[in-house]
PDB file of C-alpha atoms and ligand atoms in Angstrom:
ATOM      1  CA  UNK A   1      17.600   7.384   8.558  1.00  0.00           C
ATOM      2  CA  UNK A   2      15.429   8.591  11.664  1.00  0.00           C
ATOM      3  CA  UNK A   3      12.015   7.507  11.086  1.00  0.00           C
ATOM      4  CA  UNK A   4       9.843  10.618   9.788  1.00  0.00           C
ATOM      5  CA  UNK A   5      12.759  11.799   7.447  1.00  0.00           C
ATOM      6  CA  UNK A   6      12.469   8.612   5.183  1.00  0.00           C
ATOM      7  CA  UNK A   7       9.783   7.278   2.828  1.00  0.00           C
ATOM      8  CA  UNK A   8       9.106  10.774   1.031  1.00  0.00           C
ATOM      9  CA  UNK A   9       7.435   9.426  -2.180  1.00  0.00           C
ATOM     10  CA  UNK A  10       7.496  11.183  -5.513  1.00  0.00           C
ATOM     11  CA  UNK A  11       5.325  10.093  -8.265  1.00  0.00           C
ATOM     12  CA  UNK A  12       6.425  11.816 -11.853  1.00  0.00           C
ATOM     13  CA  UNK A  13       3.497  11.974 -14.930  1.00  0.00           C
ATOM     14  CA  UNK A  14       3.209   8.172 -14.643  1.00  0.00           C
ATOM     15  CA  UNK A  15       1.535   6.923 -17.680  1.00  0.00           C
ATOM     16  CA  UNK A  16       0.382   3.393 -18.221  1.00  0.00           C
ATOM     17  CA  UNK A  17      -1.538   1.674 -20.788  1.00  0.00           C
ATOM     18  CA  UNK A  18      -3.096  -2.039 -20.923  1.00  0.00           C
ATOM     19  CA  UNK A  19      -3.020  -2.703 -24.585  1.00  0.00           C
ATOM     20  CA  UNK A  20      -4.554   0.557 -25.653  1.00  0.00           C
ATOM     21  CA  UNK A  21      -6.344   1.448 -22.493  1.00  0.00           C
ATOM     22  CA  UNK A  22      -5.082   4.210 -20.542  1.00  0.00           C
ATOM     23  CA  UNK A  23      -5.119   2.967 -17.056  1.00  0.00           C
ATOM     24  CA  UNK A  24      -3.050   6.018 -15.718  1.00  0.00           C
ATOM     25  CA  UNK A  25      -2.435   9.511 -17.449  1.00  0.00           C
ATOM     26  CA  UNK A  26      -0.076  11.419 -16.525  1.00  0.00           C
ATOM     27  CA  UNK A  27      -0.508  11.121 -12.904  1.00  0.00           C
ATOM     28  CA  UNK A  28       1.691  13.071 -10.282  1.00  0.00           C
ATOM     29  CA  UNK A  29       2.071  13.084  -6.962  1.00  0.00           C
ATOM     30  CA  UNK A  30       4.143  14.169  -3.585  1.00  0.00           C
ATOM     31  CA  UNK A  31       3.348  12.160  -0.391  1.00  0.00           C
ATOM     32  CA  UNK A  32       5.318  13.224   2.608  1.00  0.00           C
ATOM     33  CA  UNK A  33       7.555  11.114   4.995  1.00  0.00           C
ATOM     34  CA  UNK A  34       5.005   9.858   7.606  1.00  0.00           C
ATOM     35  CA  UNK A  35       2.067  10.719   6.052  1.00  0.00           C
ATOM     36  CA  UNK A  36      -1.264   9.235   5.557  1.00  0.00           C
ATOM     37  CA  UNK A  37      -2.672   9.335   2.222  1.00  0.00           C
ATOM     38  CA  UNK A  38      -6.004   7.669   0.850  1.00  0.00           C
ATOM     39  CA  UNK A  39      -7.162   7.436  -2.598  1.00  0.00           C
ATOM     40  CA  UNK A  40     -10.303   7.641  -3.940  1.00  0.00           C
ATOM     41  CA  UNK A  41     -12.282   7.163  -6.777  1.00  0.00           C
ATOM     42  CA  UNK A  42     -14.876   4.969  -8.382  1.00  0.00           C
ATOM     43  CA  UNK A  43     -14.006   1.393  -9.702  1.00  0.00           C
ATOM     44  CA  UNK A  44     -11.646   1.151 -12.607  1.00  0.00           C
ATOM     45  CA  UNK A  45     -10.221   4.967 -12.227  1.00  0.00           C
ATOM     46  CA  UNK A  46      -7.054   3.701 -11.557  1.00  0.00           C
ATOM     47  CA  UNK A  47      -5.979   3.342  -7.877  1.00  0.00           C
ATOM     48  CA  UNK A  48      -4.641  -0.126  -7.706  1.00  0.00           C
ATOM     49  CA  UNK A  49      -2.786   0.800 -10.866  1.00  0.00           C
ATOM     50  CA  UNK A  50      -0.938   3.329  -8.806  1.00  0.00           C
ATOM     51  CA  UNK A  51      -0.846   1.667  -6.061  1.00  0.00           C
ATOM     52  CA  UNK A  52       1.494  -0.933  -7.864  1.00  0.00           C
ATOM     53  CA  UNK A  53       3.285   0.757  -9.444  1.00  0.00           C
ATOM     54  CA  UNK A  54       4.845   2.190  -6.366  1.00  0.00           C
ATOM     55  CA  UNK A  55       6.537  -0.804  -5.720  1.00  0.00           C
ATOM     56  CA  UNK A  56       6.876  -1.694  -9.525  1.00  0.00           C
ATOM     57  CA  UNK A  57       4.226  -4.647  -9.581  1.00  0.00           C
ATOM     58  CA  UNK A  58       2.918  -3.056 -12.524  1.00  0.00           C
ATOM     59  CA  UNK A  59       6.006  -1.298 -15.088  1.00  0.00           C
ATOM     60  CA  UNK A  60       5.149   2.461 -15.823  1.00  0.00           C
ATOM     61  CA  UNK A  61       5.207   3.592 -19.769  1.00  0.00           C
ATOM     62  CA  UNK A  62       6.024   7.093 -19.291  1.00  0.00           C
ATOM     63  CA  UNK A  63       7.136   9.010 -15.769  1.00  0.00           C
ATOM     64  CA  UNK A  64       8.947   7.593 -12.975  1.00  0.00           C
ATOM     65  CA  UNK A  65       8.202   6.751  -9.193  1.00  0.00           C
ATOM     66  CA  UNK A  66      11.318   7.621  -6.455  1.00  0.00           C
ATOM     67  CA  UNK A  67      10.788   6.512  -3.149  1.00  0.00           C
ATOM     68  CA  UNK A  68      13.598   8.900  -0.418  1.00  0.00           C
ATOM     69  CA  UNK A  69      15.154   9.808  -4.077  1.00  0.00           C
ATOM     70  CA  UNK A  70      15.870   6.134  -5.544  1.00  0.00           C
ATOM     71  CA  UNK A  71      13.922   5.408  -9.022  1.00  0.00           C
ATOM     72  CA  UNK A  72      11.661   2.176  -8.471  1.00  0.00           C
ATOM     73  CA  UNK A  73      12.301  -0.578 -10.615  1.00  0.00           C
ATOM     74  CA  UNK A  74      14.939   1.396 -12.826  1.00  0.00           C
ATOM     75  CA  UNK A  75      18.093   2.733 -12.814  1.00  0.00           C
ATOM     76  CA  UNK A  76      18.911   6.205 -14.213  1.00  0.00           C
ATOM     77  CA  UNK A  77      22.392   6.265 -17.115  1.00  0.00           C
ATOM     78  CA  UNK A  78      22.289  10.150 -18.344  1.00  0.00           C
ATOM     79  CA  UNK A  79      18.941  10.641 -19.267  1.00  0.00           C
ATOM     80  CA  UNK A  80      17.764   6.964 -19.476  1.00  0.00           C
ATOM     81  CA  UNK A  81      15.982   4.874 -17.280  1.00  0.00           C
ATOM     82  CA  UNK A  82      16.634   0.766 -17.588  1.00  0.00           C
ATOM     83  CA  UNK A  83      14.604  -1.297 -15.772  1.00  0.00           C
ATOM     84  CA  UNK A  84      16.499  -3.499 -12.577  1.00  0.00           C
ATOM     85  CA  UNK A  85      17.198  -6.953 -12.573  1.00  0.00           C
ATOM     86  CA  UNK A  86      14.064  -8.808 -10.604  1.00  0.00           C
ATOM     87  CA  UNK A  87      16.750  -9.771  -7.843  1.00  0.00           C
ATOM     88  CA  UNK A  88      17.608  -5.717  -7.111  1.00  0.00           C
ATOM     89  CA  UNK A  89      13.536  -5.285  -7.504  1.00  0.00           C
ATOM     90  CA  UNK A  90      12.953  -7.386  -4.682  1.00  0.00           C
ATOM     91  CA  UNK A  91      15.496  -5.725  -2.575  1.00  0.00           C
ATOM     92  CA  UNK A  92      14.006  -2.437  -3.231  1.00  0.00           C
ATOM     93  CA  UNK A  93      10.586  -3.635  -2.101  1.00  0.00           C
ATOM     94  CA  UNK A  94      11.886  -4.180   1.141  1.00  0.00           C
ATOM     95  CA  UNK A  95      11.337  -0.578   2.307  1.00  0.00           C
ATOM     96  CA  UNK A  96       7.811  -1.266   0.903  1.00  0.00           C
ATOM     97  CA  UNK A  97       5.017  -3.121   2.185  1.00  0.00           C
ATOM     98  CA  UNK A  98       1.786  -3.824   0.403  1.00  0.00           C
ATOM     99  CA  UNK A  99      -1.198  -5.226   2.117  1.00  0.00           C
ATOM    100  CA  UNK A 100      -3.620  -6.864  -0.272  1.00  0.00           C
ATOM    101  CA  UNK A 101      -7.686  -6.924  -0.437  1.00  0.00           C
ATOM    102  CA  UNK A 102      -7.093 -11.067  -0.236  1.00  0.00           C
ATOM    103  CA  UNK A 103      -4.696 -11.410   2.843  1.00  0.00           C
ATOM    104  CA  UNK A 104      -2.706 -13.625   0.559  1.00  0.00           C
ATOM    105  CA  UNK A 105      -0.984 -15.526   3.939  1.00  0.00           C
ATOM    106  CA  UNK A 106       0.920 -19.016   3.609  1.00  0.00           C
ATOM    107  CA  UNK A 107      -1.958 -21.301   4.126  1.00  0.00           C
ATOM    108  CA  UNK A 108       0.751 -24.033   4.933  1.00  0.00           C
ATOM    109  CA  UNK A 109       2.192 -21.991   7.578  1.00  0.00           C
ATOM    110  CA  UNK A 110       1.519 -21.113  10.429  1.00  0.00           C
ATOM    111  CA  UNK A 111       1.267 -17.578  11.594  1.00  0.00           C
ATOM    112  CA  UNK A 112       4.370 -17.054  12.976  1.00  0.00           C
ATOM    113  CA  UNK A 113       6.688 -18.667  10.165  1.00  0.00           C
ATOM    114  CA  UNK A 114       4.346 -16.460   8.114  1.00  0.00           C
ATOM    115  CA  UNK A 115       5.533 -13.019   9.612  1.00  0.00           C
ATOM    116  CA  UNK A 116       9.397 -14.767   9.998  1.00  0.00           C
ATOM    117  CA  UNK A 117       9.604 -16.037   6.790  1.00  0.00           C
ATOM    118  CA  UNK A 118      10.569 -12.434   4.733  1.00  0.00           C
ATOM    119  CA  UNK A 119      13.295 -11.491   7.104  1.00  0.00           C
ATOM    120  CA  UNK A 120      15.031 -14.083   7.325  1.00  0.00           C
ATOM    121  CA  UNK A 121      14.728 -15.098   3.531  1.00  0.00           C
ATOM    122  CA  UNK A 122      15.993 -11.465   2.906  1.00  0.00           C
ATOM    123  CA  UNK A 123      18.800 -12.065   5.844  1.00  0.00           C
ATOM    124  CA  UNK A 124      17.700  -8.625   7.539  1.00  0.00           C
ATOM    125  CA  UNK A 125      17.570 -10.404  10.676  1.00  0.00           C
ATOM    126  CA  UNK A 126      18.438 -14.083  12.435  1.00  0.00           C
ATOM    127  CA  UNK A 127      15.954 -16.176  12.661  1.00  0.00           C
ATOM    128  CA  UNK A 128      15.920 -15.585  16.385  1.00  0.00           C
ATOM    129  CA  UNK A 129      15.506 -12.432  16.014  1.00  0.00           C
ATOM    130  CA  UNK A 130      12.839 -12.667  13.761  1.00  0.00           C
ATOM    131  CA  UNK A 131      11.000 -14.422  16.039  1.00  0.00           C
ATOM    132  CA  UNK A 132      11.518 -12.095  18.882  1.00  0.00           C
ATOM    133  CA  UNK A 133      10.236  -9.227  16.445  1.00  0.00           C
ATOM    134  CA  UNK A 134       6.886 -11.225  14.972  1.00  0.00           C
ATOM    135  CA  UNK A 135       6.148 -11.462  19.014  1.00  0.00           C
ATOM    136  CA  UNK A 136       6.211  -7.408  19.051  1.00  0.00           C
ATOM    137  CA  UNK A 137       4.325  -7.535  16.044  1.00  0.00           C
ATOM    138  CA  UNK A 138       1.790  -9.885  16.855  1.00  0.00           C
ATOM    139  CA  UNK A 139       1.276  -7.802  19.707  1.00  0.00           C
ATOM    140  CA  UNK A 140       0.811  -4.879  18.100  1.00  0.00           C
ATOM    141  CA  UNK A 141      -1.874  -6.443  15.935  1.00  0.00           C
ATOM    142  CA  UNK A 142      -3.191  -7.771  18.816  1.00  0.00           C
ATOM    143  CA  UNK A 143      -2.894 -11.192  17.772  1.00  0.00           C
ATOM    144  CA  UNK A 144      -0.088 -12.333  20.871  1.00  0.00           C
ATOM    145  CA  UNK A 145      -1.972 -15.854  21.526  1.00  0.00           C
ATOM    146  CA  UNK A 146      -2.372 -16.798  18.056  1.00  0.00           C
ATOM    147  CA  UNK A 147       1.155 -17.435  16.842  1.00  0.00           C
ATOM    148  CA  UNK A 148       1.171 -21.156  16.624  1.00  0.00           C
ATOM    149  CA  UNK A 149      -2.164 -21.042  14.967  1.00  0.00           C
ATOM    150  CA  UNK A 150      -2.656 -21.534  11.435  1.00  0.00           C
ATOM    151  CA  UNK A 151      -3.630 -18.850   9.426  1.00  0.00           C
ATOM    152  CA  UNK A 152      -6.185 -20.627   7.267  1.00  0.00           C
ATOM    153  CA  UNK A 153      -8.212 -21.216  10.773  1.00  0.00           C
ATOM    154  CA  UNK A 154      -8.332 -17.803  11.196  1.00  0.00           C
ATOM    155  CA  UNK A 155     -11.346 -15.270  10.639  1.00  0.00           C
ATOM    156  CA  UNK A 156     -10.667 -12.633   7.541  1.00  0.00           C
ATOM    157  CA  UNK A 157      -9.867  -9.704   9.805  1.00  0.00           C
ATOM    158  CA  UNK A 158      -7.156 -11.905  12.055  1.00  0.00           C
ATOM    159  CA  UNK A 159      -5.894 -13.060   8.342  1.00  0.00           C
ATOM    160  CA  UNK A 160      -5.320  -9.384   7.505  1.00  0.00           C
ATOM    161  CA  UNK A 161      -3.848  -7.909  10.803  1.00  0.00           C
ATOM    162  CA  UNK A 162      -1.413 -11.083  10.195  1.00  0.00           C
ATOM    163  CA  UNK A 163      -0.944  -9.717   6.704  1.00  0.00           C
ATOM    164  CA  UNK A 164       0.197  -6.163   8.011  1.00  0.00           C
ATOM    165  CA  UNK A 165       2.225  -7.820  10.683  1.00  0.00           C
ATOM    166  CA  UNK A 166       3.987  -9.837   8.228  1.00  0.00           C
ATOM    167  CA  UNK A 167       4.411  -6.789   5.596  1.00  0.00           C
ATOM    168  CA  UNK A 168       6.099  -4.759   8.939  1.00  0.00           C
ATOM    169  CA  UNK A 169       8.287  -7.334   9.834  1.00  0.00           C
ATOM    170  CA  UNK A 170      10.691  -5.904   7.083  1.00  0.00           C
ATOM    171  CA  UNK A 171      10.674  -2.432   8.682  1.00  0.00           C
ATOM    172  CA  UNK A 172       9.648  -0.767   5.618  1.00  0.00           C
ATOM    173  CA  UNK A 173       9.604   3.246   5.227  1.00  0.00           C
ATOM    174  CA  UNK A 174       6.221   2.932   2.920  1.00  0.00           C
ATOM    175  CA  UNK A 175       2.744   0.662   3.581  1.00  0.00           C
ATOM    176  CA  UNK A 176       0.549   0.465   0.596  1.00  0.00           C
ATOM    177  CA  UNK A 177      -3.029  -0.570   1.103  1.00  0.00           C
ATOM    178  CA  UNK A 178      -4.938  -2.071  -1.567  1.00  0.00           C
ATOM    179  CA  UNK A 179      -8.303  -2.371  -0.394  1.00  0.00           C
ATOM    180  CA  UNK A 180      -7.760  -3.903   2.827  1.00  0.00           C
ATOM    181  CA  UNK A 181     -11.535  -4.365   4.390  1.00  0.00           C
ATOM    182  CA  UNK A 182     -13.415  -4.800   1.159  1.00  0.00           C
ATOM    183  CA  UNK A 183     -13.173  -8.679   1.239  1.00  0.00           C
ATOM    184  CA  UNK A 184     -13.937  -8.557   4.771  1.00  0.00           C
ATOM    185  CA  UNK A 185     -17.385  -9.123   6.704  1.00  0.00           C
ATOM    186  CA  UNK A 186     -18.833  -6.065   7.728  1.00  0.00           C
ATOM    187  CA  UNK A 187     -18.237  -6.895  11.517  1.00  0.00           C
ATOM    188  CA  UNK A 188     -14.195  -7.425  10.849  1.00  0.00           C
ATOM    189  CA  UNK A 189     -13.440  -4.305   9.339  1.00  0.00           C
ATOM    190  CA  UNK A 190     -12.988  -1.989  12.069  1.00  0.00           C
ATOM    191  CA  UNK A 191     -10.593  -4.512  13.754  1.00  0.00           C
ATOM    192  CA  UNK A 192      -8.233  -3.932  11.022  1.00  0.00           C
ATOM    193  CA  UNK A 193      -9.178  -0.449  10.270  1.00  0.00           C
ATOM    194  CA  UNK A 194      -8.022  -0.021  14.299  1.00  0.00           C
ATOM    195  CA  UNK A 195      -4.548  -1.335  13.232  1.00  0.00           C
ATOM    196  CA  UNK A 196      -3.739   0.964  10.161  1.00  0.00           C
ATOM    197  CA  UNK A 197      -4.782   3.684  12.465  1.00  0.00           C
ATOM    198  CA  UNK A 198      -2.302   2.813  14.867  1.00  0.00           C
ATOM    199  CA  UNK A 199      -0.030   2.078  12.102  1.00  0.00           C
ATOM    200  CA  UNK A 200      -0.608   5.863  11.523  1.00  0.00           C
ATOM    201  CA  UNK A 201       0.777   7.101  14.347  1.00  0.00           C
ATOM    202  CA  UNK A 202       4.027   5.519  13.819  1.00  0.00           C
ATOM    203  CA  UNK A 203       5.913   7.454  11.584  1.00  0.00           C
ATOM    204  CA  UNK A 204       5.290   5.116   8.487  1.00  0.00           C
ATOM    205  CA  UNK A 205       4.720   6.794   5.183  1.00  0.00           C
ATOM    206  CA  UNK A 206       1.130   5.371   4.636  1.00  0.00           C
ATOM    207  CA  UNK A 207      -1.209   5.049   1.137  1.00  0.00           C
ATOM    208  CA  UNK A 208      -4.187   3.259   1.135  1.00  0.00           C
ATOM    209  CA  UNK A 209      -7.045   2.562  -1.841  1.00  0.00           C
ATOM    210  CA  UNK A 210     -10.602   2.254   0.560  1.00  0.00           C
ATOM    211  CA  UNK A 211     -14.064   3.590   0.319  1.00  0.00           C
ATOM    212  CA  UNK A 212     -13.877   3.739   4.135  1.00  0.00           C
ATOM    213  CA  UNK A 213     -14.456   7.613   3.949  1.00  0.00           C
ATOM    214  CA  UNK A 214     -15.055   7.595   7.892  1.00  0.00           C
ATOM    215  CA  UNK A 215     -11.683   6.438   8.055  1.00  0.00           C
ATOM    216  CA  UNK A 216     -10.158   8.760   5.351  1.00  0.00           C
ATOM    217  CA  UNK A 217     -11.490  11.369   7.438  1.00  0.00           C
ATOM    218  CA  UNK A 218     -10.338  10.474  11.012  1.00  0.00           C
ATOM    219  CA  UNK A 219      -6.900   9.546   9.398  1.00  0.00           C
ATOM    220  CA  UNK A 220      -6.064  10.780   6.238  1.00  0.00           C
ATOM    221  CA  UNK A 221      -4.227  13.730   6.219  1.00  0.00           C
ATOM    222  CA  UNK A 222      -4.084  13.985   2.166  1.00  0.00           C
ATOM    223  CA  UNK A 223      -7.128  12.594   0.053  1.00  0.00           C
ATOM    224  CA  UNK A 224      -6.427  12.346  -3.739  1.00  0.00           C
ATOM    225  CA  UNK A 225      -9.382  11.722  -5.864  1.00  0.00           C
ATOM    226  CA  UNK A 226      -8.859   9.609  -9.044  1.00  0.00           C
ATOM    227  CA  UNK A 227     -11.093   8.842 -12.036  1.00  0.00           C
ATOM    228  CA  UNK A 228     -10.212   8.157 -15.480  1.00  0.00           C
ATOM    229  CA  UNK A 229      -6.569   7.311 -14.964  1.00  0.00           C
ATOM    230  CA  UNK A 230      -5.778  11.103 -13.614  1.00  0.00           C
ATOM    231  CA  UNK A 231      -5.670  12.634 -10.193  1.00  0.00           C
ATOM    232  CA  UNK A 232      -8.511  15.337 -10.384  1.00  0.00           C
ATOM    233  CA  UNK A 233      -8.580  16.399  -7.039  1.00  0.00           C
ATOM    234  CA  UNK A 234      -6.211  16.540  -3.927  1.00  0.00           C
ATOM    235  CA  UNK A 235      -5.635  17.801  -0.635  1.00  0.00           C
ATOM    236  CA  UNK A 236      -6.381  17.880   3.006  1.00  0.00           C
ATOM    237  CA  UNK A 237      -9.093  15.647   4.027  1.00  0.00           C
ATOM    238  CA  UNK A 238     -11.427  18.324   5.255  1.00  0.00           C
ATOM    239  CA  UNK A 239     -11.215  20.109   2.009  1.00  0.00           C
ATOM    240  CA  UNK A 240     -11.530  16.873  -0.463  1.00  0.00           C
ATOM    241  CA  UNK A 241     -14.415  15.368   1.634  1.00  0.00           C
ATOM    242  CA  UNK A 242     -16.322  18.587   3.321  1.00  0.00           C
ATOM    243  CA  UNK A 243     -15.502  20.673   0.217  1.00  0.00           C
ATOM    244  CA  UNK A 244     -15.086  18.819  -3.044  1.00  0.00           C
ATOM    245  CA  UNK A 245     -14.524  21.357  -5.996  1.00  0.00           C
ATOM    246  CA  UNK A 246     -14.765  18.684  -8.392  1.00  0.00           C
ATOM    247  CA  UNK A 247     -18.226  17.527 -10.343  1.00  0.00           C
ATOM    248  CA  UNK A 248     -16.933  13.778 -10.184  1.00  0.00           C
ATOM    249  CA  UNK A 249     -15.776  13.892  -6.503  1.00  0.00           C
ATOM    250  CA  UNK A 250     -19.135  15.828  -5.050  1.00  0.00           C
ATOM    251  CA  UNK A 251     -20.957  13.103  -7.116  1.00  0.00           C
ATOM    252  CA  UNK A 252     -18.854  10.229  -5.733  1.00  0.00           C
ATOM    253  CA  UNK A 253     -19.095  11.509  -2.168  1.00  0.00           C
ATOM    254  CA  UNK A 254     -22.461  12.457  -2.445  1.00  0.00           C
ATOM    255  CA  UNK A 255     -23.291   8.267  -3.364  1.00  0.00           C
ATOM    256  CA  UNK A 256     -21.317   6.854  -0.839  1.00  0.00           C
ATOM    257  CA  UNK A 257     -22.295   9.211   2.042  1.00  0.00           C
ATOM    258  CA  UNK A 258     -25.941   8.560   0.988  1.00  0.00           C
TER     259      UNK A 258
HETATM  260  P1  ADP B   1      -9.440   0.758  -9.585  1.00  0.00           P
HETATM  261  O1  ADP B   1      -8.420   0.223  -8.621  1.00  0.00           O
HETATM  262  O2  ADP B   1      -9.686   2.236  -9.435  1.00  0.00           O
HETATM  263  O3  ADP B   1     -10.727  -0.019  -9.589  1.00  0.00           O
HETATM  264  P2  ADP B   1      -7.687  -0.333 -11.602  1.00  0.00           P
HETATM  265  O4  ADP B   1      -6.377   0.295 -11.362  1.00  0.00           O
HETATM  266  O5  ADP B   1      -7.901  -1.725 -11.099  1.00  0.00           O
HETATM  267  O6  ADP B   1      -8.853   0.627 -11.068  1.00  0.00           O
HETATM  268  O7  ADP B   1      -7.997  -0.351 -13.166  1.00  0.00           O
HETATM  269  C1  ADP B   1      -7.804   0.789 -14.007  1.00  0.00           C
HETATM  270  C2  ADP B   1      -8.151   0.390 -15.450  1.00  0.00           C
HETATM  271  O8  ADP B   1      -7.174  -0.512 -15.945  1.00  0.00           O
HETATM  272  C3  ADP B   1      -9.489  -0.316 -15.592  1.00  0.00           C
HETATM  273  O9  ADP B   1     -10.088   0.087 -16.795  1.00  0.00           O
HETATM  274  C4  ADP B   1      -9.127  -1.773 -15.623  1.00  0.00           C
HETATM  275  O10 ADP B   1     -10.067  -2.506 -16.353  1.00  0.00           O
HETATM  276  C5  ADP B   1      -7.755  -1.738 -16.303  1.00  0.00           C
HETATM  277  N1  ADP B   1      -6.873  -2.838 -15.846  1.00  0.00           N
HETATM  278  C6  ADP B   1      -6.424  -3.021 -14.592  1.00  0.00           C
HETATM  279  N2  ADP B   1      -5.593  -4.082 -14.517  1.00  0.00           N
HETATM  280  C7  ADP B   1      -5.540  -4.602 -15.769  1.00  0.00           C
HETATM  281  C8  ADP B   1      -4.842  -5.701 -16.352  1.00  0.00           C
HETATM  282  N3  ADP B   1      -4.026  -6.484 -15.637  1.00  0.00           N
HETATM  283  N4  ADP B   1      -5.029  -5.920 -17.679  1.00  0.00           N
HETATM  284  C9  ADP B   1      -5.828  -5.128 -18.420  1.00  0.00           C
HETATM  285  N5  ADP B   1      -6.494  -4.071 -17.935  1.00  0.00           N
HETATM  286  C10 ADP B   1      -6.358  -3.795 -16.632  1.00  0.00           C
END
């Protein structure tokens, strides 16, 4: 598939409880091929909820997610949906990165058998070429001198550009952020803000959890605000951040801007 035609994600009245806690309820949502989403919301409305269940780390009780019209982590028979085997889940979340707040590199390895380690384990490419690629992508991270380092002598922000560089190495059509700069030192986060921004450009469906609204606003094109479980507002940046309609998100915006 050309790039900007794939990694249209569809999110259908998702539901899901923890015990009886209502973590998401009845949440929908489009998010275009290519485009840059961020999500909102204060802590425990239910973002990294969503955010996994895109790429079925967390099992939905009610709805469905499709990702370029393929159900994640099920299988439709008639009007049934049964859950896939964990080796098909793990092929499907190849066309799905997720970057997480903690970096969560091989401390063992070093930073280039962490970005080669995925492709070739998946056999999307030889190992030689999987080397050639974590080159481009160390590049692109700006991180070309450190691939024979290890990654647990690196500073937080070099651990997570080496974290995005590792989720790209498997070409995915979708990035989910969870968080990425929040276990960072203040100083580090606009290295790696600098990459997702970059990453933006590229034709790669992005969604990304933050409270970086100066970033939402120079990148985002959709903002969806969450609390309780449920989407309550959504749309363009300018009109989510410069013109919130909603109570919760004028209050929200109106403590973090302070
Ligand atoms: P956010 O990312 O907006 O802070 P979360 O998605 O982490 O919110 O959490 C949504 C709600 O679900 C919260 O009330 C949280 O306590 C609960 N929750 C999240 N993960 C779990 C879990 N693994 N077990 C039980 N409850 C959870």
């Amino acid at each position: 598939m050309p790039a900007n035609s794939a990694g249209h994600i569809s999110i259908t009245g998702v539901s899901k409880y923890y015990g009886r806690q209502k973590a998401l309820d009845n949440v929908s949502l489009e998010v275009k091929p290519g485009s840059v989403t961020v999500i909102l919301g204060p802590s425990g409305s239910g973002k990294s909820t969503l955010l996994r269940t895109i790429n079925h780390l967390e099992r939905v009780d009610e709805g469905f997610i499709q990702i370029d019209g393929d159900y994640i982590g099920y299988r439709r028979e008639g009007d049934r949906l049964y859950e896939l085997k964990e080796k098909a889940i793990l092929r499907q979340r190849v066309n799905v990165g997720y970057v997480f707040q903690s970096f969560n590199l091989f401390p063992h390895l070093t930073v280039l058998e962490n970005i080669i380690e995925a492709p070739i384990a998946h056999r999307l490419l030889s190992r030689k070429a999987a080397i050639a690629r974590a080159h481009k992508l160390l590049d692109r991270v700006g991180l070309r001198d450190k691939a024979d380092a290890w990654s647990r002598h690196l500073s937080g922000g070099q651990q997570q550009r080496i974290a995005i560089a590792r989720a790209l190495a498997l070409n995915p059509r979708v990035m989910l952020f969870d968080e990425p700069t929040s276990a960072l030192d203040p100083e580090l986060v606009g290295e790696v803000l600098d990459v997702i921004k970059d990453l933006a450009r590229s034709g790669t469906t992005l969604v990304v959890v933050t409270h970086e609204i100066g970033f939402a606003r120079e990148v985002a094109d959709r903002v969806v605000f969450m609390v309780d479980g449920r989407i309550v507002e959504e749309g363009s940046s300018e009109a989510v951040l410069n013109h919130p309609q909603h109570p919760r998100t004028r209050q929200f915006l109106s403590k973090v801007l302070a």
